[in-house]
Amino acid sequence: MGKLHFKPYEFLSQLDIATSLIISADSYDATVATSTDFGKLVQEIPAAVLYPSSADDIVKLVNFSNNGVSVPYGIAARGHGHSVRGQAMAPNGVVVVMNSLKNNNMNEIRVSWDPILEFGYADVGGEQLWVHVLHATLEHGLAPVSWTDYLYLSVGGTLSNAGISGQTFRYGPQISNVLEMDVITGKGEFMTCSKHTNSELFFAVLGGLGQFGIITRARIVLEKAPTRVKWVRVLYADFSKFTNDQEQLISIDGMDYVEGSLMMNQSPPNNWRSSFFSHSNQSKILSLISKYAIIYCLEMVKYYDDQSANTVDEELHKMMKGLNFLSGHIFKKETTFVDFLNRVKKGELKLQSKGLWDVPHPWLNLFVPKSSIVDFNDGVFVDIILRQNKTTGPILVYPTSRIRWDDRMSVVIPEEETFYCVGLLHSCGFNDCESLDGQNEEILNYCEKNDLKIKQYLPHYTTKEAWMNHFGKKWKVFQQRKSQFDPKMILSPGQKIFN
């Protein structure tokens, strides 16, 4: 039986009577704890916080909003709370703390593998963190194929957006590696969906920003897991050579991970994403930054195991042949598969020890078409960011291929076959947010003025017109799906799409 923590709103006492949920006295701590997120930019106090013990508790909550009150209240599912602008909040509504399902042992990670077909999957609760999925599947010698750079995110949370990283060019985003889901719709219906069963709901929910349903289970594609990785970084002073080499690497077979990043005075070689470079190498790179102002770092990884250990170096050498990086600026590292995937955790622990993790994060994540990426570099990286000298955090830029995405899903990407994932992963003091937000706004204005045809990833808009522009030709379908699966517009009010 779930627990409901709440402020004294009339509908909440009615809800408790109607659903037999337990009302707890420590309402203030519960509502305040869920009133902000990783971004620390927005605070929206919910009327109540539900700690469900089963999916049925969530069904009851949604049904009561639909049928038990004169004015429906908003409901937002909260995974790890790693949104940055209030996307998992429910002002004067109810936040559902999904991790409570895990605490009640309702959704264990179940692994299946067919050795003949060499095909496997894991049934995973939507509340589970990807790091737990990794360890559970590795016990069977298996692992998912598509990841995010940070593993302490919930399965339901990343599938509501897309879930991207350096593997996306090869395997697609995480939403392209889901076989089936259990979903509670905005009408309070518990439905199992896949490409062939309740397919409209399936495609709506994947990348649907939480607007159509709450994911309580996902069936994730697995493959045999490698054990180790060869991890290489090379440096460029020329942006065109950097992007050309990235595009070459994602066009050939064999590489398992390709990302890129910028290095400048305000974004140093080592950061919380990974401490890759030795002290002597950092000094070498800093001298390059002094000379060129911006250095572009191409990052690539090749997986291997005991069977392929003797050939991995030769394979990697062949794939890197012809790359036009700065002579002598190649850096190599070997590590375990787990340590590579979980590389960001070390940086998090270091920042936490210094009190620098729970600070505002005015992030800006974009998809930039290949045809616009040089103009983006000139106008954003070289002009706005370098000139203003404000950035404090990693800056990512790496290509992926549209062919790995399914256009039936709700997520919006550029029209071109190749597009770039750009992440401006700022962090700042509480008094500096306005300045960095101003920089983000200047970047978006530049892109619009110059018709770069970007799309926001983890999108945030404040007007309906802006949301319509974001979805473009998908807006009509997005609206229809909302009417079909959440007609009273209950779910994910923090996104402020329909509310």
Tab-separated table of C-alpha atoms in Angstrom:
chain	number	residue	atom	x	y	z
A	1	MET	CA	0.000	0.000	0.000
A	2	GLY	CA	1.464	3.346	-1.047
A	3	LYS	CA	1.993	6.443	1.024
A	4	LEU	CA	0.644	9.890	0.167
A	5	HIS	CA	2.405	12.926	1.635
A	6	PHE	CA	0.440	16.124	1.167
A	7	LYS	CA	-0.474	19.675	2.015
A	8	PRO	CA	-4.056	20.322	3.210
A	9	TYR	CA	-5.823	20.504	-0.140
A	10	GLU	CA	-9.408	19.279	-0.108
A	11	PHE	CA	-9.001	16.856	-3.006
A	12	LEU	CA	-6.228	15.056	-1.142
A	13	SER	CA	-8.404	14.001	1.752
A	14	GLN	CA	-10.954	12.792	-0.785
A	15	LEU	CA	-8.196	10.936	-2.613
A	16	ASP	CA	-7.112	9.146	0.547
A	17	ILE	CA	-10.638	7.948	1.233
A	18	ALA	CA	-11.155	6.874	-2.365
A	19	THR	CA	-7.899	4.974	-2.847
A	20	SER	CA	-6.950	3.701	0.622
A	21	LEU	CA	-3.528	5.327	0.316
A	22	ILE	CA	-1.780	6.066	3.587
A	23	ILE	CA	-1.500	9.745	4.514
A	24	SER	CA	1.730	10.625	6.299
A	25	ALA	CA	2.426	13.600	8.522
A	26	ASP	CA	5.815	14.601	7.121
A	27	SER	CA	4.272	16.401	4.186
A	28	TYR	CA	6.546	19.434	4.196
A	29	ASP	CA	9.781	17.505	3.683
A	30	ALA	CA	8.232	15.364	0.959
A	31	THR	CA	6.786	18.230	-1.067
A	32	VAL	CA	9.878	20.410	-0.769
A	33	ALA	CA	12.185	17.532	-1.733
A	34	THR	CA	10.281	17.030	-5.001
A	35	SER	CA	9.809	20.729	-5.755
A	36	THR	CA	13.163	21.087	-7.519
A	37	ASP	CA	15.477	18.968	-9.660
A	38	PHE	CA	19.074	18.616	-10.821
A	39	GLY	CA	18.872	21.925	-12.666
A	40	LYS	CA	18.105	23.882	-9.476
A	41	LEU	CA	16.546	26.524	-11.744
A	42	VAL	CA	12.847	25.973	-11.078
A	43	GLN	CA	10.844	25.359	-7.927
A	44	GLU	CA	7.249	24.146	-8.138
A	45	ILE	CA	5.639	22.939	-4.921
A	46	PRO	CA	3.328	19.939	-5.432
A	47	ALA	CA	0.197	19.495	-3.367
A	48	ALA	CA	1.170	15.904	-2.657
A	49	VAL	CA	3.828	13.267	-3.153
A	50	LEU	CA	2.886	9.649	-3.777
A	51	TYR	CA	5.253	6.830	-2.823
A	52	PRO	CA	3.587	3.915	-4.627
A	53	SER	CA	4.016	0.320	-3.525
A	54	SER	CA	2.656	-0.989	-6.838
A	55	ALA	CA	1.525	0.154	-10.253
A	56	ASP	CA	-2.027	-0.166	-8.992
A	57	ASP	CA	-1.416	2.759	-6.613
A	58	ILE	CA	-0.546	4.929	-9.610
A	59	VAL	CA	-3.607	3.711	-11.514
A	60	LYS	CA	-5.811	4.713	-8.573
A	61	LEU	CA	-4.177	8.138	-8.425
A	62	VAL	CA	-4.717	8.809	-12.134
A	63	ASN	CA	-8.282	7.503	-12.090
A	64	PHE	CA	-9.196	9.729	-9.180
A	65	SER	CA	-7.864	12.790	-11.001
A	66	ASN	CA	-10.002	11.822	-14.005
A	67	ASN	CA	-13.203	10.938	-12.165
A	68	GLY	CA	-13.051	11.882	-8.485
A	69	VAL	CA	-12.643	15.668	-8.546
A	70	SER	CA	-14.293	18.504	-10.401
A	71	VAL	CA	-10.955	19.890	-11.627
A	72	PRO	CA	-8.321	17.259	-12.510
A	73	TYR	CA	-4.935	17.683	-10.810
A	74	GLY	CA	-1.630	17.225	-12.584
A	75	ILE	CA	0.529	14.149	-12.049
A	76	ALA	CA	4.254	13.853	-12.755
A	77	ALA	CA	6.397	10.728	-12.505
A	78	ARG	CA	9.788	11.434	-10.945
A	79	GLY	CA	12.684	9.052	-11.559
A	80	HIS	CA	16.098	10.261	-10.394
A	81	GLY	CA	15.050	13.922	-10.596
A	82	HIS	CA	17.745	14.680	-13.154
A	83	SER	CA	15.689	17.072	-15.266
A	84	VAL	CA	16.964	20.624	-15.417
A	85	ARG	CA	13.905	22.866	-15.859
A	86	GLY	CA	11.065	21.352	-13.879
A	87	GLN	CA	10.002	18.720	-16.409
A	88	ALA	CA	9.172	16.198	-13.642
A	89	MET	CA	7.270	18.619	-11.419
A	90	ALA	CA	3.564	18.978	-10.719
A	91	PRO	CA	2.702	22.418	-9.343
A	92	ASN	CA	-0.263	21.994	-6.962
A	93	GLY	CA	-0.582	18.437	-8.248
A	94	VAL	CA	0.952	15.093	-7.283
A	95	VAL	CA	4.522	13.932	-7.864
A	96	VAL	CA	4.907	10.144	-8.053
A	97	VAL	CA	8.270	9.032	-6.676
A	98	MET	CA	8.914	6.034	-8.891
A	99	ASN	CA	11.862	4.781	-6.861
A	100	SER	CA	9.347	3.699	-4.222
A	101	LEU	CA	8.406	0.788	-6.504
A	102	LYS	CA	11.977	-0.447	-6.327
A	103	ASN	CA	12.018	-0.018	-2.557
A	104	ASN	CA	8.989	-2.276	-2.396
A	105	ASN	CA	10.695	-4.921	-4.577
A	106	MET	CA	7.871	-4.826	-7.100
A	107	ASN	CA	9.969	-4.672	-10.258
A	108	GLU	CA	13.073	-6.822	-10.257
A	109	ILE	CA	15.302	-6.893	-13.337
A	110	ARG	CA	14.605	-10.120	-15.225
A	111	VAL	CA	17.026	-11.264	-17.922
A	112	SER	CA	16.188	-13.595	-20.834
A	113	TRP	CA	18.601	-14.992	-23.447
A	114	ASP	CA	18.189	-17.397	-26.326
A	115	PRO	CA	21.620	-18.964	-26.991
A	116	ILE	CA	20.542	-20.340	-30.376
A	117	LEU	CA	19.231	-17.068	-31.753
A	118	GLU	CA	21.774	-15.098	-29.703
A	119	PHE	CA	18.980	-12.725	-28.768
A	120	GLY	CA	18.166	-11.408	-25.337
A	121	TYR	CA	16.308	-8.789	-23.361
A	122	ALA	CA	15.811	-7.510	-19.851
A	123	ASP	CA	12.446	-6.657	-18.321
A	124	VAL	CA	13.156	-3.587	-16.239
A	125	GLY	CA	11.002	-1.435	-13.990
A	126	GLY	CA	10.651	2.134	-15.207
A	127	GLU	CA	12.001	3.308	-11.854
A	128	GLN	CA	15.262	1.351	-12.162
A	129	LEU	CA	18.504	3.245	-12.733
A	130	TRP	CA	20.590	2.270	-15.751
A	131	VAL	CA	23.581	1.509	-13.540
A	132	HIS	CA	21.525	-1.183	-11.819
A	133	VAL	CA	20.431	-2.548	-15.198
A	134	LEU	CA	24.088	-2.746	-16.204
A	135	HIS	CA	25.149	-4.743	-13.158
A	136	ALA	CA	22.123	-7.049	-13.252
A	137	THR	CA	22.622	-7.938	-16.905
A	138	LEU	CA	26.380	-8.350	-16.571
A	139	GLU	CA	25.724	-11.191	-14.142
A	140	HIS	CA	24.541	-13.063	-17.255
A	141	GLY	CA	27.385	-11.828	-19.457
A	142	LEU	CA	24.984	-9.453	-21.236
A	143	ALA	CA	24.369	-5.710	-21.445
A	144	PRO	CA	22.176	-3.140	-23.200
A	145	VAL	CA	23.763	-1.605	-26.293
A	146	SER	CA	22.743	2.051	-26.017
A	147	TRP	CA	23.579	4.268	-23.062
A	148	THR	CA	23.618	7.756	-21.654
A	149	ASP	CA	26.938	9.208	-20.479
A	150	TYR	CA	25.613	9.235	-16.904
A	151	LEU	CA	24.155	5.948	-15.650
A	152	TYR	CA	22.316	7.223	-12.567
A	153	LEU	CA	19.194	8.055	-14.557
A	154	SER	CA	15.922	6.147	-14.501
A	155	VAL	CA	14.846	3.922	-17.376
A	156	GLY	CA	11.465	5.645	-17.597
A	157	GLY	CA	13.096	9.067	-17.555
A	158	THR	CA	15.508	8.497	-20.439
A	159	LEU	CA	12.907	6.658	-22.531
A	160	SER	CA	10.611	9.669	-22.154
A	161	ASN	CA	13.273	11.768	-23.881
A	162	ALA	CA	15.496	9.567	-26.080
A	163	GLY	CA	18.628	8.512	-24.203
A	164	ILE	CA	21.731	9.456	-26.194
A	165	SER	CA	25.485	9.008	-25.984
A	166	GLY	CA	28.457	8.057	-28.121
A	167	GLN	CA	26.871	4.705	-29.063
A	168	THR	CA	23.819	6.342	-30.676
A	169	PHE	CA	25.331	6.469	-34.185
A	170	ARG	CA	25.660	2.681	-34.169
A	171	TYR	CA	22.732	1.387	-32.121
A	172	GLY	CA	20.375	4.336	-32.096
A	173	PRO	CA	19.123	6.087	-28.954
A	174	GLN	CA	17.795	4.066	-26.044
A	175	ILE	CA	14.239	4.487	-27.345
A	176	SER	CA	15.272	2.532	-30.465
A	177	ASN	CA	16.222	-0.449	-28.307
A	178	VAL	CA	12.917	-1.104	-26.534
A	179	LEU	CA	10.771	-4.111	-27.430
A	180	GLU	CA	7.791	-3.662	-25.136
A	181	MET	CA	6.474	-1.514	-22.296
A	182	ASP	CA	3.846	-1.479	-19.570
A	183	VAL	CA	2.336	1.991	-19.414
A	184	ILE	CA	-0.297	3.729	-17.278
A	185	THR	CA	-2.024	6.223	-19.550
A	186	GLY	CA	-3.490	9.564	-18.574
A	187	LYS	CA	-6.890	7.874	-18.558
A	188	GLY	CA	-5.744	5.460	-15.860
A	189	GLU	CA	-5.500	2.459	-18.174
A	190	PHE	CA	-2.722	-0.068	-17.574
A	191	MET	CA	-1.596	-1.188	-21.038
A	192	THR	CA	1.132	-3.367	-22.487
A	193	CYS	CA	2.393	-1.989	-25.782
A	194	SER	CA	4.932	-2.771	-28.484
A	195	LYS	CA	5.410	-2.168	-32.207
A	196	HIS	CA	2.666	-4.717	-32.856
A	197	THR	CA	0.373	-4.355	-29.826
A	198	ASN	CA	-1.130	-0.969	-28.930
A	199	SER	CA	1.516	0.450	-31.248
A	200	GLU	CA	0.163	4.000	-31.219
A	201	LEU	CA	0.759	4.203	-27.468
A	202	PHE	CA	4.184	2.560	-27.837
A	203	PHE	CA	5.440	5.137	-30.320
A	204	ALA	CA	3.756	8.004	-28.473
A	205	VAL	CA	5.438	7.251	-25.151
A	206	LEU	CA	8.963	6.816	-26.557
A	207	GLY	CA	10.371	10.316	-26.588
A	208	GLY	CA	6.947	11.605	-25.541
A	209	LEU	CA	8.174	13.749	-22.616
A	210	GLY	CA	5.856	11.916	-20.214
A	211	GLN	CA	2.743	13.347	-21.898
A	212	PHE	CA	0.951	10.101	-22.693
A	213	GLY	CA	1.771	7.590	-19.995
A	214	ILE	CA	3.909	6.541	-17.055
A	215	ILE	CA	6.329	3.716	-17.903
A	216	THR	CA	6.290	0.993	-15.250
A	217	ARG	CA	8.182	-1.658	-17.240
A	218	ALA	CA	10.369	-1.688	-20.341
A	219	ARG	CA	11.819	-4.631	-22.230
A	220	ILE	CA	15.356	-3.638	-23.251
A	221	VAL	CA	17.446	-5.245	-26.014
A	222	LEU	CA	20.606	-7.026	-24.801
A	223	GLU	CA	23.754	-8.311	-26.463
A	224	LYS	CA	26.753	-10.207	-25.172
A	225	ALA	CA	28.822	-7.813	-23.101
A	226	PRO	CA	32.475	-7.000	-23.751
A	227	THR	CA	34.835	-6.886	-20.796
A	228	ARG	CA	37.322	-4.163	-21.687
A	229	VAL	CA	37.709	-1.084	-23.906
A	230	LYS	CA	40.423	0.693	-25.856
A	231	TRP	CA	39.793	4.383	-25.269
A	232	VAL	CA	41.448	6.963	-27.543
A	233	ARG	CA	41.354	10.746	-27.767
A	234	VAL	CA	42.898	12.851	-30.536
A	235	LEU	CA	43.067	16.644	-30.842
A	236	TYR	CA	42.293	19.168	-33.579
A	237	ALA	CA	42.684	22.891	-34.059
A	238	ASP	CA	40.592	22.835	-37.254
A	239	PHE	CA	36.851	22.308	-36.775
A	240	SER	CA	36.216	21.004	-40.306
A	241	LYS	CA	38.895	18.317	-39.969
A	242	PHE	CA	37.419	17.395	-36.578
A	243	THR	CA	33.860	16.970	-37.904
A	244	ASN	CA	34.979	15.258	-41.116
A	245	ASP	CA	36.847	12.653	-39.080
A	246	GLN	CA	33.895	12.141	-36.750
A	247	GLU	CA	31.610	11.595	-39.731
A	248	GLN	CA	34.084	9.154	-41.252
A	249	LEU	CA	34.200	7.095	-38.046
A	250	ILE	CA	30.412	6.791	-37.762
A	251	SER	CA	30.144	5.763	-41.420
A	252	ILE	CA	32.326	2.653	-41.074
A	253	ASP	CA	31.796	-0.596	-39.222
A	254	GLY	CA	33.665	-1.386	-36.046
A	255	MET	CA	33.831	1.625	-33.749
A	256	ASP	CA	31.602	1.280	-30.675
A	257	TYR	CA	31.572	4.834	-29.371
A	258	VAL	CA	32.293	8.246	-30.914
A	259	GLU	CA	31.960	11.568	-29.137
A	260	GLY	CA	33.656	14.945	-29.271
A	261	SER	CA	34.208	17.905	-26.985
A	262	LEU	CA	35.686	21.375	-26.845
A	263	MET	CA	38.636	22.478	-24.745
A	264	MET	CA	39.211	26.134	-23.926
A	265	ASN	CA	40.231	28.184	-20.940
A	266	GLN	CA	36.746	27.990	-19.458
A	267	SER	CA	36.317	24.287	-20.329
A	268	PRO	CA	39.561	22.490	-19.367
A	269	PRO	CA	40.878	19.099	-20.611
A	270	ASN	CA	39.729	17.151	-17.556
A	271	ASN	CA	36.262	17.701	-16.125
A	272	TRP	CA	33.595	15.834	-14.183
A	273	ARG	CA	32.694	13.701	-17.219
A	274	SER	CA	36.056	11.921	-17.038
A	275	SER	CA	39.577	12.516	-15.764
A	276	PHE	CA	41.267	11.087	-18.843
A	277	PHE	CA	44.473	13.083	-19.226
A	278	SER	CA	47.561	12.802	-17.041
A	279	HIS	CA	49.045	15.921	-15.443
A	280	SER	CA	51.809	16.124	-18.060
A	281	ASN	CA	49.306	15.711	-20.906
A	282	GLN	CA	47.118	18.445	-19.460
A	283	SER	CA	50.076	20.830	-19.537
A	284	LYS	CA	50.678	19.900	-23.179
A	285	ILE	CA	47.038	20.543	-24.056
A	286	LEU	CA	46.897	23.852	-22.196
A	287	SER	CA	49.744	25.133	-24.327
A	288	LEU	CA	47.695	24.247	-27.417
A	289	ILE	CA	44.708	26.103	-26.012
A	290	SER	CA	46.901	29.163	-25.435
A	291	LYS	CA	47.924	28.994	-29.092
A	292	TYR	CA	44.553	28.238	-30.744
A	293	ALA	CA	41.960	29.363	-28.126
A	294	ILE	CA	39.766	26.325	-28.898
A	295	ILE	CA	40.911	22.724	-29.226
A	296	TYR	CA	38.505	20.039	-30.464
A	297	CYS	CA	38.842	16.577	-28.950
A	298	LEU	CA	37.605	13.489	-30.794
A	299	GLU	CA	36.917	10.583	-28.454
A	300	MET	CA	36.540	6.996	-29.666
A	301	VAL	CA	36.211	3.595	-28.037
A	302	LYS	CA	36.574	0.033	-29.260
A	303	TYR	CA	35.165	-2.766	-27.098
A	304	TYR	CA	36.869	-6.132	-26.774
A	305	ASP	CA	37.116	-9.291	-24.665
A	306	ASP	CA	39.561	-12.172	-24.209
A	307	GLN	CA	38.721	-13.643	-27.615
A	308	SER	CA	39.407	-10.404	-29.508
A	309	ALA	CA	42.267	-9.082	-27.353
A	310	ASN	CA	44.931	-10.113	-29.881
A	311	THR	CA	43.309	-8.281	-32.801
A	312	VAL	CA	41.762	-5.163	-31.240
A	313	ASP	CA	44.830	-2.939	-31.703
A	314	GLU	CA	45.075	-3.797	-35.390
A	315	GLU	CA	41.343	-3.173	-35.900
A	316	LEU	CA	41.543	0.169	-34.137
A	317	HIS	CA	44.572	1.196	-36.195
A	318	LYS	CA	42.730	0.427	-39.451
A	319	MET	CA	39.684	2.456	-38.402
A	320	MET	CA	41.846	5.439	-37.450
A	321	LYS	CA	43.851	5.394	-40.680
A	322	GLY	CA	43.560	8.698	-42.504
A	323	LEU	CA	42.352	10.772	-39.558
A	324	ASN	CA	43.652	14.344	-39.724
A	325	PHE	CA	44.305	15.166	-36.080
A	326	LEU	CA	47.255	17.222	-34.822
A	327	SER	CA	50.416	15.190	-35.177
A	328	GLY	CA	51.627	13.751	-31.902
A	329	HIS	CA	48.412	14.506	-30.064
A	330	ILE	CA	46.954	11.051	-29.610
A	331	PHE	CA	46.182	9.757	-26.122
A	332	LYS	CA	45.283	6.170	-25.267
A	333	LYS	CA	43.840	4.405	-22.275
A	334	GLU	CA	42.585	0.925	-21.438
A	335	THR	CA	39.956	0.212	-18.851
A	336	THR	CA	37.110	-2.141	-18.042
A	337	PHE	CA	33.780	-1.925	-19.827
A	338	VAL	CA	32.054	-1.070	-16.540
A	339	ASP	CA	34.513	1.654	-15.556
A	340	PHE	CA	34.181	3.264	-18.983
A	341	LEU	CA	30.378	3.300	-18.924
A	342	ASN	CA	30.325	4.546	-15.321
A	343	ARG	CA	33.102	7.109	-15.799
A	344	VAL	CA	30.995	10.119	-14.797
A	345	LYS	CA	30.316	8.775	-11.298
A	346	LYS	CA	33.892	9.479	-10.174
A	347	GLY	CA	33.525	13.079	-11.228
A	348	GLU	CA	30.215	13.357	-9.397
A	349	LEU	CA	31.729	12.044	-6.161
A	350	LYS	CA	34.623	14.485	-6.443
A	351	LEU	CA	32.262	17.432	-6.973
A	352	GLN	CA	30.014	16.286	-4.129
A	353	SER	CA	33.000	16.248	-1.774
A	354	LYS	CA	33.618	19.900	-2.681
A	355	GLY	CA	29.943	20.909	-2.511
A	356	LEU	CA	29.900	21.600	-6.268
A	357	TRP	CA	27.401	18.986	-7.489
A	358	ASP	CA	24.115	20.240	-6.041
A	359	VAL	CA	24.358	23.591	-7.775
A	360	PRO	CA	22.349	25.117	-10.639
A	361	HIS	CA	22.801	23.516	-14.062
A	362	PRO	CA	21.467	25.780	-16.836
A	363	TRP	CA	22.109	23.180	-19.524
A	364	LEU	CA	21.331	23.618	-23.193
A	365	ASN	CA	21.143	20.485	-25.356
A	366	LEU	CA	20.613	20.736	-29.091
A	367	PHE	CA	20.427	18.687	-32.262
A	368	VAL	CA	22.186	20.576	-35.070
A	369	PRO	CA	21.910	19.490	-38.740
A	370	LYS	CA	25.160	18.605	-40.476
A	371	SER	CA	24.641	21.448	-42.971
A	372	SER	CA	24.569	23.965	-40.099
A	373	ILE	CA	27.349	22.677	-37.868
A	374	VAL	CA	30.132	24.868	-39.338
A	375	ASP	CA	27.966	27.984	-38.961
A	376	PHE	CA	27.122	26.833	-35.428
A	377	ASN	CA	30.813	26.559	-34.618
A	378	ASP	CA	31.550	30.015	-36.029
A	379	GLY	CA	28.602	31.753	-34.422
A	380	VAL	CA	28.291	29.884	-31.120
A	381	PHE	CA	31.571	28.211	-30.139
A	382	VAL	CA	33.985	30.756	-31.594
A	383	ASP	CA	31.908	33.905	-31.164
A	384	ILE	CA	29.366	33.738	-28.341
A	385	ILE	CA	31.018	31.256	-25.971
A	386	LEU	CA	34.660	32.180	-26.517
A	387	ARG	CA	33.899	35.898	-26.532
A	388	GLN	CA	31.733	35.924	-23.417
A	389	ASN	CA	34.064	33.608	-21.488
A	390	LYS	CA	31.290	32.355	-19.196
A	391	THR	CA	31.175	28.621	-19.747
A	392	THR	CA	31.915	26.448	-16.732
A	393	GLY	CA	31.441	22.852	-17.733
A	394	PRO	CA	31.893	20.351	-20.558
A	395	ILE	CA	30.838	21.185	-24.113
A	396	LEU	CA	29.977	18.135	-26.223
A	397	VAL	CA	29.587	17.886	-29.999
A	398	TYR	CA	29.307	14.618	-31.916
A	399	PRO	CA	27.389	13.263	-34.934
A	400	THR	CA	24.735	10.605	-35.230
A	401	SER	CA	22.655	9.140	-38.036
A	402	ARG	CA	18.928	9.618	-38.572
A	403	ILE	CA	18.601	6.059	-39.891
A	404	ARG	CA	18.903	4.784	-36.300
A	405	TRP	CA	15.792	6.739	-35.206
A	406	ASP	CA	12.163	5.777	-35.825
A	407	ASP	CA	10.102	8.731	-37.047
A	408	ARG	CA	6.930	7.207	-35.603
A	409	MET	CA	8.201	8.060	-32.127
A	410	SER	CA	7.316	11.379	-30.528
A	411	VAL	CA	10.871	12.682	-30.291
A	412	VAL	CA	11.806	15.419	-32.757
A	413	ILE	CA	15.133	15.461	-34.626
A	414	PRO	CA	16.460	17.422	-37.637
A	415	GLU	CA	15.426	16.330	-41.115
A	416	GLU	CA	18.954	15.643	-42.376
A	417	GLU	CA	20.506	12.175	-42.458
A	418	THR	CA	23.420	13.247	-40.240
A	419	PHE	CA	23.020	15.642	-37.348
A	420	TYR	CA	25.071	16.632	-34.323
A	421	CYS	CA	24.314	16.280	-30.636
A	422	VAL	CA	25.542	19.402	-28.853
A	423	GLY	CA	25.562	19.672	-25.075
A	424	LEU	CA	26.447	22.859	-23.202
A	425	LEU	CA	26.648	21.346	-19.721
A	426	HIS	CA	26.968	24.457	-17.588
A	427	SER	CA	27.124	24.575	-13.830
A	428	CYS	CA	27.221	27.770	-11.808
A	429	GLY	CA	26.628	29.481	-8.508
A	430	PHE	CA	23.106	30.457	-7.565
A	431	ASN	CA	23.860	34.092	-8.438
A	432	ASP	CA	25.256	33.321	-11.898
A	433	CYS	CA	22.275	31.540	-13.493
A	434	GLU	CA	20.821	34.629	-15.093
A	435	SER	CA	24.043	35.323	-16.979
A	436	LEU	CA	24.334	31.781	-18.361
A	437	ASP	CA	20.643	31.674	-19.213
A	438	GLY	CA	21.184	34.884	-21.127
A	439	GLN	CA	23.964	33.201	-23.067
A	440	ASN	CA	21.682	30.249	-23.834
A	441	GLU	CA	19.040	32.649	-25.106
A	442	GLU	CA	21.586	34.411	-27.298
A	443	ILE	CA	22.608	31.042	-28.784
A	444	LEU	CA	19.005	30.119	-29.550
A	445	ASN	CA	18.365	33.544	-31.085
A	446	TYR	CA	21.446	33.195	-33.276
A	447	CYS	CA	20.278	29.787	-34.488
A	448	GLU	CA	16.805	31.109	-35.290
A	449	LYS	CA	18.048	34.276	-36.992
A	450	ASN	CA	20.408	32.274	-39.191
A	451	ASP	CA	17.881	29.501	-39.872
A	452	LEU	CA	20.149	26.711	-38.609
A	453	LYS	CA	17.099	24.449	-38.186
A	454	ILE	CA	18.189	23.128	-34.787
A	455	LYS	CA	15.964	21.153	-32.440
A	456	GLN	CA	16.208	21.220	-28.673
A	457	TYR	CA	16.933	17.944	-26.885
A	458	LEU	CA	15.399	17.912	-23.386
A	459	PRO	CA	13.262	20.764	-24.763
A	460	HIS	CA	12.019	23.700	-22.739
A	461	TYR	CA	9.626	26.350	-24.036
A	462	THR	CA	7.279	28.818	-22.365
A	463	THR	CA	4.594	29.296	-25.037
A	464	LYS	CA	2.330	26.999	-27.004
A	465	GLU	CA	3.525	28.609	-30.236
A	466	ALA	CA	7.116	27.677	-29.411
A	467	TRP	CA	6.092	24.077	-28.703
A	468	MET	CA	4.194	23.931	-31.982
A	469	ASN	CA	7.280	25.194	-33.801
A	470	HIS	CA	9.425	22.605	-32.018
A	471	PHE	CA	7.244	19.682	-33.076
A	472	GLY	CA	6.651	21.075	-36.564
A	473	LYS	CA	4.902	18.522	-38.754
A	474	LYS	CA	4.574	16.195	-35.731
A	475	TRP	CA	2.467	18.665	-33.741
A	476	LYS	CA	-0.858	17.486	-35.128
A	477	VAL	CA	-0.070	13.836	-34.279
A	478	PHE	CA	1.257	14.874	-30.861
A	479	GLN	CA	-2.038	16.657	-30.133
A	480	GLN	CA	-4.087	13.695	-31.344
A	481	ARG	CA	-2.128	11.334	-29.120
A	482	LYS	CA	-2.677	13.626	-26.158
A	483	SER	CA	-6.431	13.582	-26.794
A	484	GLN	CA	-6.352	9.803	-27.128
A	485	PHE	CA	-4.251	8.880	-24.095
A	486	ASP	CA	-4.544	11.873	-21.732
A	487	PRO	CA	-7.622	13.857	-22.753
A	488	LYS	CA	-7.854	15.781	-19.461
A	489	MET	CA	-4.186	16.789	-19.749
A	490	ILE	CA	-3.183	15.330	-16.402
A	491	LEU	CA	0.303	13.972	-17.055
A	492	SER	CA	3.620	15.850	-16.889
A	493	PRO	CA	2.308	19.395	-16.359
A	494	GLY	CA	5.850	20.574	-15.648
A	495	GLN	CA	6.648	20.415	-19.353
A	496	LYS	CA	4.056	23.175	-19.867
A	497	ILE	CA	3.109	21.948	-23.324
A	498	PHE	CA	-0.660	21.864	-22.911
A	499	ASN	CA	-1.041	23.541	-19.516
